[in-house]
Coordinates of N, CA and C in Angstrom, one line a residue:
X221 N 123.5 63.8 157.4 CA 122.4 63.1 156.8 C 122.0 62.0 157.8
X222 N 122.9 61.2 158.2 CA 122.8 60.1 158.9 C 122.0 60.4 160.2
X223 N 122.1 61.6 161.1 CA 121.6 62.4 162.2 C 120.2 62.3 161.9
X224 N 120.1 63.3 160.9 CA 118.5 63.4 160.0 C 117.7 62.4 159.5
X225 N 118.5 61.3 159.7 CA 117.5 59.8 159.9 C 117.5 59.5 160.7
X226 N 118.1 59.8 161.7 CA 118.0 59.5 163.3 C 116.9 60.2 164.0
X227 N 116.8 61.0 163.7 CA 115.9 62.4 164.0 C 114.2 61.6 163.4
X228 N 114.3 61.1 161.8 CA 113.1 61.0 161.5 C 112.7 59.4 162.4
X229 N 113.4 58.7 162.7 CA 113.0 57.6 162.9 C 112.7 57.3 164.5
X230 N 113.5 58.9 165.4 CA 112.8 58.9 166.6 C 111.0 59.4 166.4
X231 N 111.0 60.0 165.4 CA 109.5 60.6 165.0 C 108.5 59.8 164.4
X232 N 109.3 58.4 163.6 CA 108.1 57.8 163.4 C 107.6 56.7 164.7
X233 N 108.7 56.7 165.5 CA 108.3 55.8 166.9 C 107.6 56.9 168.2
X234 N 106.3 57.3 167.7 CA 105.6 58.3 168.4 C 104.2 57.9 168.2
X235 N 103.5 58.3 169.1 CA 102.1 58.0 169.0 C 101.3 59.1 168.0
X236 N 101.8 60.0 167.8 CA 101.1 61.2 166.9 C 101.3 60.5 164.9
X237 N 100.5 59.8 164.9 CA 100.2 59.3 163.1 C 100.8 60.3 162.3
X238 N 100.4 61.3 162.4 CA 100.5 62.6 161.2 C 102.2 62.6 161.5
X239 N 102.9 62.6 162.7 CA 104.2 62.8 163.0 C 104.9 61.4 162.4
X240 N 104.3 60.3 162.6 CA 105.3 59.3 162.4 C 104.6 59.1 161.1
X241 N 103.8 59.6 160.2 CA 103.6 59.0 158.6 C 104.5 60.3 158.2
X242 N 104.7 61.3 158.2 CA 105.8 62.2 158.1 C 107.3 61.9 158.1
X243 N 107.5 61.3 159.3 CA 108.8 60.7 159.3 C 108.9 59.3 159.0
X244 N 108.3 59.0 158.2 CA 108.8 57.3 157.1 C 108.8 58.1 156.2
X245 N 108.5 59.3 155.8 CA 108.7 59.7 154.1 C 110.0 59.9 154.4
X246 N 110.1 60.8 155.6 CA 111.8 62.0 155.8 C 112.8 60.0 155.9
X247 N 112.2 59.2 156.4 CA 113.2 58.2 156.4 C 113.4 57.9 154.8
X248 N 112.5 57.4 154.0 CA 112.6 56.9 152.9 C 113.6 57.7 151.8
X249 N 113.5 59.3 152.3 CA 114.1 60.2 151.7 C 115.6 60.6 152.0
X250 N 115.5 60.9 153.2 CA 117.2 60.9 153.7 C 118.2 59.5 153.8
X251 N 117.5 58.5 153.8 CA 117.5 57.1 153.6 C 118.7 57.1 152.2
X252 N 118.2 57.7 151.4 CA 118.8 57.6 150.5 C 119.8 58.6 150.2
X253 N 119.8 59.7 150.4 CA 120.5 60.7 150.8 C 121.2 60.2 151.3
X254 N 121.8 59.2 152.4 CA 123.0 58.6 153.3 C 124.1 57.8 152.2
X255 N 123.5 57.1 151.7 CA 124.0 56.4 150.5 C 124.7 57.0 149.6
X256 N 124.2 58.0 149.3 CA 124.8 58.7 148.0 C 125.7 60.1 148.6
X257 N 125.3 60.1 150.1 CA 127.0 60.9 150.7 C 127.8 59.6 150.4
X258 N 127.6 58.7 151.2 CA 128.4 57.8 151.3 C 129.7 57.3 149.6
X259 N 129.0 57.3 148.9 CA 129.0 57.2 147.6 C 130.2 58.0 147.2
X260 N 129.7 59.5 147.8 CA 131.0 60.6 147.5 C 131.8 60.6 147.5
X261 N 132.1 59.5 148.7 CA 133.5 59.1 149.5 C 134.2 58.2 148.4
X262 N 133.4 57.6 147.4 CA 134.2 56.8 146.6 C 135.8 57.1 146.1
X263 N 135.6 58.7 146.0 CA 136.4 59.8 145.1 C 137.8 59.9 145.8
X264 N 137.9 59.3 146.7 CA 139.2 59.6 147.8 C 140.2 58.2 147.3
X265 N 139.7 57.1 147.2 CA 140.3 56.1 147.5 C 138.9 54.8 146.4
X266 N 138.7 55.0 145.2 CA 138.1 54.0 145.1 C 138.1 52.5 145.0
X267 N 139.2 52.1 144.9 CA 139.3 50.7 145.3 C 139.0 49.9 146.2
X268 N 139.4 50.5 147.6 CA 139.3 50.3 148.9 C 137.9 51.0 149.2
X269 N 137.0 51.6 148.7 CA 135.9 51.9 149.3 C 134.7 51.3 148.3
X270 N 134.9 50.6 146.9 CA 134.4 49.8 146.3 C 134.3 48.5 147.2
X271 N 135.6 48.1 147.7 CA 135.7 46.5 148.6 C 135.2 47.0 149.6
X272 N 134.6 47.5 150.2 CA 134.1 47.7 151.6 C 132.5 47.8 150.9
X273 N 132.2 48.8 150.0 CA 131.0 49.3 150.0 C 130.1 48.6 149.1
X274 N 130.7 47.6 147.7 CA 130.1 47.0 147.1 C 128.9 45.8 147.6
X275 N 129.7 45.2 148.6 CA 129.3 44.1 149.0 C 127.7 44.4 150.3
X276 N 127.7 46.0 151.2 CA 126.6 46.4 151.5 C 125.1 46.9 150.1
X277 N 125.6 47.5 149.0 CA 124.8 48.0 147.9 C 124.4 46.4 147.6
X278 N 124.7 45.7 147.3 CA 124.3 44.5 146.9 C 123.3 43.7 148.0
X279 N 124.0 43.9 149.2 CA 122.5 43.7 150.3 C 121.0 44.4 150.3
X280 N 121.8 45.7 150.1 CA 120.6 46.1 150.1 C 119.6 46.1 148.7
X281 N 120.4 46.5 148.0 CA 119.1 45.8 146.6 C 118.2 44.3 147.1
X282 N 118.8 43.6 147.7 CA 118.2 42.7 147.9 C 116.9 42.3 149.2
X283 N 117.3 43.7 150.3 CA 116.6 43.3 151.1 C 115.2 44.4 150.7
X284 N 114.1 43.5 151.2 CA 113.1 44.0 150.8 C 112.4 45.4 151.6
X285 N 113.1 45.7 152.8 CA 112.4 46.9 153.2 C 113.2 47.9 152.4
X286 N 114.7 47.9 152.3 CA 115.1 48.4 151.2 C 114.6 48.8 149.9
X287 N 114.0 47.6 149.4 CA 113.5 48.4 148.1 C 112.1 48.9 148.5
X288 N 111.6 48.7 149.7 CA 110.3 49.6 149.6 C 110.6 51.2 149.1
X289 N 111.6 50.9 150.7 CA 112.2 52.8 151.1 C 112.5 53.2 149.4
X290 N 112.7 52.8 148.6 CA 113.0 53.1 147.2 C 112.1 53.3 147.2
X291 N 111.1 52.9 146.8 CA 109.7 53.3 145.6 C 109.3 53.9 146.2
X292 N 109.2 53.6 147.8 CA 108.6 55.1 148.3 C 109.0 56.2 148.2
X293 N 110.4 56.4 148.5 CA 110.9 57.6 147.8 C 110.7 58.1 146.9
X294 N 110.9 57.1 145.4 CA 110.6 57.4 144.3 C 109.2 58.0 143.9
X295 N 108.0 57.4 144.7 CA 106.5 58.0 144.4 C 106.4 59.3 145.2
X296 N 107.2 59.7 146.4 CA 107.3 61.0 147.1 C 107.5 61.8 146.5
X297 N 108.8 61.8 145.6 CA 109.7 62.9 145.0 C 109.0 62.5 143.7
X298 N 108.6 61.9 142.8 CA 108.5 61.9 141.3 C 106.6 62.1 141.4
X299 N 106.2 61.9 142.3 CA 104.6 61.7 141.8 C 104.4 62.8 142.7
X300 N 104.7 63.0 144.0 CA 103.7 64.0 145.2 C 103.0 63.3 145.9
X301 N 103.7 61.7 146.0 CA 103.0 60.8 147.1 C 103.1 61.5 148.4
X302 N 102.0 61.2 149.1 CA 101.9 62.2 150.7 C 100.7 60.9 151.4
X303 N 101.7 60.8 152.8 CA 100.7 60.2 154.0 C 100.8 58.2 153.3
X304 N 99.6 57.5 153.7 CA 99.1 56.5 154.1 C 99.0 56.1 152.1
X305 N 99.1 56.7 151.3 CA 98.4 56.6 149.6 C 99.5 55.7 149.0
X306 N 100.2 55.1 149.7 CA 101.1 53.9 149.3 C 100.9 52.4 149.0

């Protein structure tokens, strides 16, 4: 997952619009996707991956490009947000 936001975020640093408004959705989307592998990991050892991982989840709720990449996610996948209609 983590690759595949590497991949979209070489694509939105491109001069071609259609290519880089394409890859902020694939960011906003696999964006979250990383998280909730990450998440998975809980199942091995949750204590020790709660104290490590809690204290990032709480960053990010807070920082504000963070919760864009949310909603935009959220209007991608729940409405059929597409392009610049954000």
């Amino acid at each position: 997952m983590l690759y595949r936001v590497e991949e979209a975020i070489d694509g939105f640093q491109t001069n071609d619009i259609h290519r880089a408004s394409t890859s902020a959705d694939l960011i906003a989307i696999l964006g979250r996707s990383v998280t909730i592998t990450l998440q998975g990991l809980r199942t091995f050892d949750r204590e020790h991956f709660n104290e490590w991982y809690l204290p990032w989840q709480d960053e990010m709720r807070q920082d504000e490009l963070f919760r864009f990449l949310g909603a935009r996610r959220n209007y991608i996948l729940k409405e059929g947000g597409h392009g610049n209609s954000f």
